[in-house]
Amino acid sequence: MLSKHERDMLAEIEAALESADPQLAEKFERFEGERSWGVMRRVLVFTALTLTAMLSLLSLASGLVWTSAALGMITAAGAIAACFTGRRHQET
């Protein structure tokens, strides 16, 4: 954890760099935040839900009805959770 003095100095350095080369600062602003992790998280969630749904259908085709029902409920719960999480992040 940085001290207040160190944070102030870092802010001054960042301001000086931004004023010296605004185009370079704009390029680095694209990499800040959770954009890349947000996209990666969405891809991973979509992949996991797709695989779970496919496994549920395969279980149903092979006669494992209870397993298929359980996997279907897990898939539905994951999809609902992903929707509500996405909405919550858009509101903030």
CSV table of N, CA and C in Angstrom, one decimal:
chain,number,residue,atom,x,y,z
A,1,MET,N,0.8,-1.2,0.0
A,1,MET,CA,0.0,0.0,0.0
A,1,MET,C,0.9,1.2,0.0
A,2,LEU,N,0.5,2.2,-0.8
A,2,LEU,CA,1.3,3.4,-0.9
A,2,LEU,C,0.8,4.4,0.1
A,3,SER,N,1.8,5.2,0.6
A,3,SER,CA,1.4,6.2,1.5
A,3,SER,C,0.8,7.4,0.8
A,4,LYS,N,0.2,8.3,1.5
A,4,LYS,CA,-0.5,9.4,0.8
A,4,LYS,C,0.5,10.3,0.0
A,5,HIS,N,1.7,10.5,0.6
A,5,HIS,CA,2.7,11.2,-0.1
A,5,HIS,C,3.1,10.5,-1.4
A,6,GLU,N,3.3,9.2,-1.4
A,6,GLU,CA,3.6,8.5,-2.6
A,6,GLU,C,2.5,8.5,-3.6
A,7,ARG,N,1.3,8.4,-3.2
A,7,ARG,CA,0.1,8.5,-4.1
A,7,ARG,C,0.1,9.9,-4.7
A,8,ASP,N,0.3,11.0,-4.0
A,8,ASP,CA,0.3,12.3,-4.5
A,8,ASP,C,1.4,12.5,-5.5
A,9,MET,N,2.6,12.0,-5.2
A,9,MET,CA,3.7,12.1,-6.2
A,9,MET,C,3.4,11.3,-7.4
A,10,LEU,N,2.8,10.1,-7.3
A,10,LEU,CA,2.4,9.3,-8.5
A,10,LEU,C,1.4,10.1,-9.3
A,11,ALA,N,0.5,10.7,-8.7
A,11,ALA,CA,-0.6,11.5,-9.4
A,11,ALA,C,0.1,12.6,-10.2
A,12,GLU,N,1.1,13.3,-9.6
A,12,GLU,CA,1.8,14.4,-10.2
A,12,GLU,C,2.6,13.9,-11.4
A,13,ILE,N,3.2,12.7,-11.3
A,13,ILE,CA,4.0,12.2,-12.4
A,13,ILE,C,3.1,11.8,-13.5
A,14,GLU,N,1.9,11.2,-13.2
A,14,GLU,CA,1.0,10.8,-14.3
A,14,GLU,C,0.4,12.0,-15.0
A,15,ALA,N,0.1,13.1,-14.2
A,15,ALA,CA,-0.4,14.3,-14.8
A,15,ALA,C,0.7,14.9,-15.8
A,16,ALA,N,2.0,14.9,-15.3
A,16,ALA,CA,3.0,15.4,-16.2
A,16,ALA,C,3.2,14.6,-17.4
A,17,LEU,N,3.1,13.3,-17.3
A,17,LEU,CA,3.2,12.5,-18.5
A,17,LEU,C,2.1,12.6,-19.5
A,18,GLU,N,0.9,12.8,-18.9
A,18,GLU,CA,-0.3,13.0,-19.8
A,18,GLU,C,-0.2,14.4,-20.5
A,19,SER,N,0.3,15.4,-19.8
A,19,SER,CA,0.4,16.7,-20.5
A,19,SER,C,1.5,16.7,-21.5
A,20,ALA,N,2.6,15.9,-21.3
A,20,ALA,CA,3.7,15.8,-22.2
A,20,ALA,C,3.4,15.1,-23.5
A,21,ASP,N,2.6,14.0,-23.4
A,21,ASP,CA,2.3,13.2,-24.6
A,21,ASP,C,0.8,12.7,-24.4
A,22,PRO,N,-0.2,13.4,-24.8
A,22,PRO,CA,-1.6,13.0,-24.6
A,22,PRO,C,-1.9,11.8,-25.4
A,23,GLN,N,-1.3,11.6,-26.6
A,23,GLN,CA,-1.6,10.4,-27.4
A,23,GLN,C,-1.2,9.2,-26.8
A,24,LEU,N,0.0,9.2,-26.2
A,24,LEU,CA,0.5,8.0,-25.5
A,24,LEU,C,-0.4,7.7,-24.2
A,25,ALA,N,-0.8,8.7,-23.5
A,25,ALA,CA,-1.7,8.5,-22.4
A,25,ALA,C,-3.0,7.9,-22.8
A,26,GLU,N,-3.5,8.4,-23.9
A,26,GLU,CA,-4.8,7.8,-24.4
A,26,GLU,C,-4.7,6.3,-24.8
A,27,LYS,N,-3.5,5.9,-25.3
A,27,LYS,CA,-3.3,4.5,-25.6
A,27,LYS,C,-3.3,3.7,-24.3
A,28,PHE,N,-2.7,4.2,-23.3
A,28,PHE,CA,-2.6,3.4,-22.0
A,28,PHE,C,-4.0,3.4,-21.3
A,29,GLU,N,-4.8,4.4,-21.5
A,29,GLU,CA,-6.1,4.4,-20.8
A,29,GLU,C,-7.0,3.3,-21.3
A,30,ARG,N,-6.8,2.8,-22.5
A,30,ARG,CA,-7.5,1.6,-23.0
A,30,ARG,C,-7.2,0.4,-22.2
A,31,PHE,N,-6.1,0.3,-21.6
A,31,PHE,CA,-5.7,-0.9,-20.9
A,31,PHE,C,-6.1,-0.9,-19.4
A,32,GLU,N,-6.5,0.2,-18.9
A,32,GLU,CA,-6.9,0.3,-17.5
A,32,GLU,C,-8.3,-0.2,-17.3
A,33,GLY,N,-8.6,-0.5,-16.1
A,33,GLY,CA,-10.0,-1.0,-15.8
A,33,GLY,C,-10.1,-2.5,-16.0
A,34,GLU,N,-11.4,-2.9,-16.1
A,34,GLU,CA,-11.7,-4.3,-16.2
A,34,GLU,C,-12.2,-4.7,-17.5
A,35,ARG,N,-11.9,-4.0,-18.5
A,35,ARG,CA,-12.5,-4.3,-19.8
A,35,ARG,C,-12.0,-5.6,-20.3
A,36,SER,N,-10.7,-5.9,-20.3
A,36,SER,CA,-10.2,-7.1,-20.8
A,36,SER,C,-10.6,-8.3,-20.0
A,37,TRP,N,-10.7,-8.1,-18.6
A,37,TRP,CA,-11.1,-9.2,-17.8
A,37,TRP,C,-12.6,-9.4,-17.9
A,38,GLY,N,-13.4,-8.4,-18.2
A,38,GLY,CA,-14.8,-8.5,-18.3
A,38,GLY,C,-15.1,-9.3,-19.6
A,39,VAL,N,-14.4,-9.1,-20.7
A,39,VAL,CA,-14.7,-9.8,-21.9
A,39,VAL,C,-14.3,-11.3,-21.7
A,40,MET,N,-13.1,-11.5,-21.0
A,40,MET,CA,-12.7,-12.9,-20.7
A,40,MET,C,-13.6,-13.6,-19.8
A,41,ARG,N,-14.2,-12.9,-18.8
A,41,ARG,CA,-15.1,-13.5,-17.9
A,41,ARG,C,-16.4,-13.9,-18.7
A,42,ARG,N,-16.9,-13.1,-19.6
A,42,ARG,CA,-18.1,-13.4,-20.3
A,42,ARG,C,-17.9,-14.6,-21.2
A,43,VAL,N,-16.7,-14.7,-21.8
A,43,VAL,CA,-16.4,-15.8,-22.7
A,43,VAL,C,-16.3,-17.1,-21.9
A,44,LEU,N,-15.7,-17.0,-20.7
A,44,LEU,CA,-15.6,-18.2,-19.9
A,44,LEU,C,-17.0,-18.7,-19.3
A,45,VAL,N,-17.8,-17.7,-18.9
A,45,VAL,CA,-19.1,-18.1,-18.4
A,45,VAL,C,-20.0,-18.7,-19.5
A,46,PHE,N,-19.9,-18.0,-20.7
A,46,PHE,CA,-20.7,-18.6,-21.9
A,46,PHE,C,-20.2,-20.0,-22.2
A,47,THR,N,-18.9,-20.2,-22.2
A,47,THR,CA,-18.4,-21.5,-22.5
A,47,THR,C,-18.8,-22.6,-21.5
A,48,ALA,N,-18.7,-22.2,-20.2
A,48,ALA,CA,-19.1,-23.1,-19.2
A,48,ALA,C,-20.6,-23.5,-19.2
A,49,LEU,N,-21.4,-22.5,-19.5
A,49,LEU,CA,-22.9,-22.7,-19.6
A,49,LEU,C,-23.2,-23.6,-20.8
A,50,THR,N,-22.5,-23.3,-21.9
A,50,THR,CA,-22.7,-24.1,-23.1
A,50,THR,C,-22.3,-25.6,-22.9
A,51,LEU,N,-21.2,-25.8,-22.3
A,51,LEU,CA,-20.7,-27.2,-22.0
A,51,LEU,C,-21.7,-27.9,-21.0
A,52,THR,N,-22.1,-27.2,-20.0
A,52,THR,CA,-23.1,-27.8,-19.1
A,52,THR,C,-24.4,-28.2,-19.8
A,53,ALA,N,-24.9,-27.3,-20.6
A,53,ALA,CA,-26.1,-27.6,-21.4
A,53,ALA,C,-25.9,-28.8,-22.3
A,54,MET,N,-24.8,-28.8,-23.0
A,54,MET,CA,-24.5,-30.0,-23.9
A,54,MET,C,-24.4,-31.3,-23.1
A,55,LEU,N,-23.8,-31.2,-21.9
A,55,LEU,CA,-23.6,-32.4,-21.1
A,55,LEU,C,-25.0,-32.8,-20.6
A,56,SER,N,-25.9,-31.9,-20.3
A,56,SER,CA,-27.2,-32.2,-19.9
A,56,SER,C,-28.0,-32.9,-21.0
A,57,LEU,N,-27.9,-32.4,-22.2
A,57,LEU,CA,-28.5,-33.1,-23.3
A,57,LEU,C,-28.0,-34.5,-23.6
A,58,LEU,N,-26.7,-34.6,-23.5
A,58,LEU,CA,-26.1,-36.0,-23.6
A,58,LEU,C,-26.5,-36.9,-22.5
A,59,SER,N,-26.7,-36.4,-21.3
A,59,SER,CA,-27.2,-37.3,-20.2
A,59,SER,C,-28.6,-37.7,-20.5
A,60,LEU,N,-29.4,-36.8,-21.0
A,60,LEU,CA,-30.8,-37.1,-21.3
A,60,LEU,C,-30.9,-38.1,-22.4
A,61,ALA,N,-30.0,-38.0,-23.4
A,61,ALA,CA,-30.0,-38.9,-24.5
A,61,ALA,C,-29.6,-40.3,-24.1
A,62,SER,N,-28.7,-40.4,-23.1
A,62,SER,CA,-28.3,-41.7,-22.6
A,62,SER,C,-29.1,-42.3,-21.5
A,63,GLY,N,-30.2,-41.6,-21.2
A,63,GLY,CA,-31.2,-42.2,-20.2
A,63,GLY,C,-30.9,-41.7,-18.8
A,64,LEU,N,-30.0,-40.9,-18.5
A,64,LEU,CA,-29.7,-40.4,-17.2
A,64,LEU,C,-30.6,-39.2,-16.9
A,65,VAL,N,-31.9,-39.4,-16.6
A,65,VAL,CA,-32.8,-38.3,-16.5
A,65,VAL,C,-32.5,-37.4,-15.3
A,66,TRP,N,-32.2,-38.0,-14.1
A,66,TRP,CA,-32.0,-37.2,-12.9
A,66,TRP,C,-30.7,-36.4,-13.1
A,67,THR,N,-29.7,-36.9,-13.7
A,67,THR,CA,-28.5,-36.2,-13.9
A,67,THR,C,-28.7,-35.1,-14.9
A,68,SER,N,-29.5,-35.4,-15.9
A,68,SER,CA,-29.8,-34.4,-16.9
A,68,SER,C,-30.6,-33.2,-16.3
A,69,ALA,N,-31.6,-33.6,-15.4
A,69,ALA,CA,-32.4,-32.5,-14.8
A,69,ALA,C,-31.5,-31.6,-13.9
A,70,ALA,N,-30.6,-32.3,-13.1
A,70,ALA,CA,-29.7,-31.5,-12.3
A,70,ALA,C,-28.8,-30.6,-13.1
A,71,LEU,N,-28.2,-31.1,-14.1
A,71,LEU,CA,-27.3,-30.3,-15.0
A,71,LEU,C,-28.1,-29.1,-15.7
A,72,GLY,N,-29.4,-29.4,-16.0
A,72,GLY,CA,-30.2,-28.4,-16.6
A,72,GLY,C,-30.5,-27.3,-15.6
A,73,MET,N,-30.8,-27.6,-14.3
A,73,MET,CA,-31.0,-26.6,-13.3
A,73,MET,C,-29.7,-25.8,-13.0
A,74,ILE,N,-28.6,-26.5,-13.0
A,74,ILE,CA,-27.3,-25.7,-12.9
A,74,ILE,C,-27.1,-24.8,-14.0
A,75,THR,N,-27.4,-25.2,-15.2
A,75,THR,CA,-27.3,-24.3,-16.4
A,75,THR,C,-28.2,-23.1,-16.3
A,76,ALA,N,-29.4,-23.4,-15.9
A,76,ALA,CA,-30.4,-22.3,-15.8
A,76,ALA,C,-30.0,-21.3,-14.7
A,77,ALA,N,-29.6,-21.8,-13.6
A,77,ALA,CA,-29.1,-21.0,-12.4
A,77,ALA,C,-27.9,-20.1,-12.9
A,78,GLY,N,-27.0,-20.7,-13.6
A,78,GLY,CA,-25.8,-20.0,-14.0
A,78,GLY,C,-26.2,-18.9,-15.0
A,79,ALA,N,-27.1,-19.2,-15.9
A,79,ALA,CA,-27.6,-18.2,-16.9
A,79,ALA,C,-28.3,-17.0,-16.2
A,80,ILE,N,-29.1,-17.3,-15.2
A,80,ILE,CA,-29.8,-16.3,-14.5
A,80,ILE,C,-28.8,-15.4,-13.7
A,81,ALA,N,-27.9,-16.1,-13.0
A,81,ALA,CA,-26.8,-15.4,-12.3
A,81,ALA,C,-26.0,-14.5,-13.2
A,82,ALA,N,-25.7,-15.0,-14.4
A,82,ALA,CA,-24.9,-14.2,-15.3
A,82,ALA,C,-25.6,-13.0,-15.8
A,83,CYS,N,-26.9,-13.1,-16.0
A,83,CYS,CA,-27.8,-12.0,-16.4
A,83,CYS,C,-27.9,-10.9,-15.4
A,84,PHE,N,-28.1,-11.3,-14.1
A,84,PHE,CA,-28.2,-10.4,-13.0
A,84,PHE,C,-26.9,-9.7,-12.7
A,85,THR,N,-25.8,-10.4,-12.8
A,85,THR,CA,-24.5,-9.8,-12.6
A,85,THR,C,-24.2,-8.8,-13.7
A,86,GLY,N,-24.5,-9.1,-14.9
A,86,GLY,CA,-24.3,-8.2,-16.0
A,86,GLY,C,-25.1,-6.9,-15.9
A,87,ARG,N,-26.3,-7.1,-15.5
A,87,ARG,CA,-27.2,-5.9,-15.2
A,87,ARG,C,-26.6,-5.0,-14.1
A,88,ARG,N,-26.2,-5.7,-13.0
A,88,ARG,CA,-25.6,-4.9,-11.9
A,88,ARG,C,-24.4,-4.1,-12.3
A,89,HIS,N,-23.5,-4.7,-13.1
A,89,HIS,CA,-22.3,-4.0,-13.5
A,89,HIS,C,-22.6,-2.9,-14.5
A,90,GLN,N,-23.7,-3.0,-15.3
A,90,GLN,CA,-24.0,-1.9,-16.2
A,90,GLN,C,-24.6,-0.7,-15.5
A,91,GLU,N,-25.3,-1.0,-14.3
A,91,GLU,CA,-25.9,0.1,-13.6
A,91,GLU,C,-24.9,0.9,-12.8
A,92,THR,N,-23.8,0.3,-12.4
A,92,THR,CA,-22.8,1.1,-11.7
A,92,THR,C,-21.8,1.8,-12.5
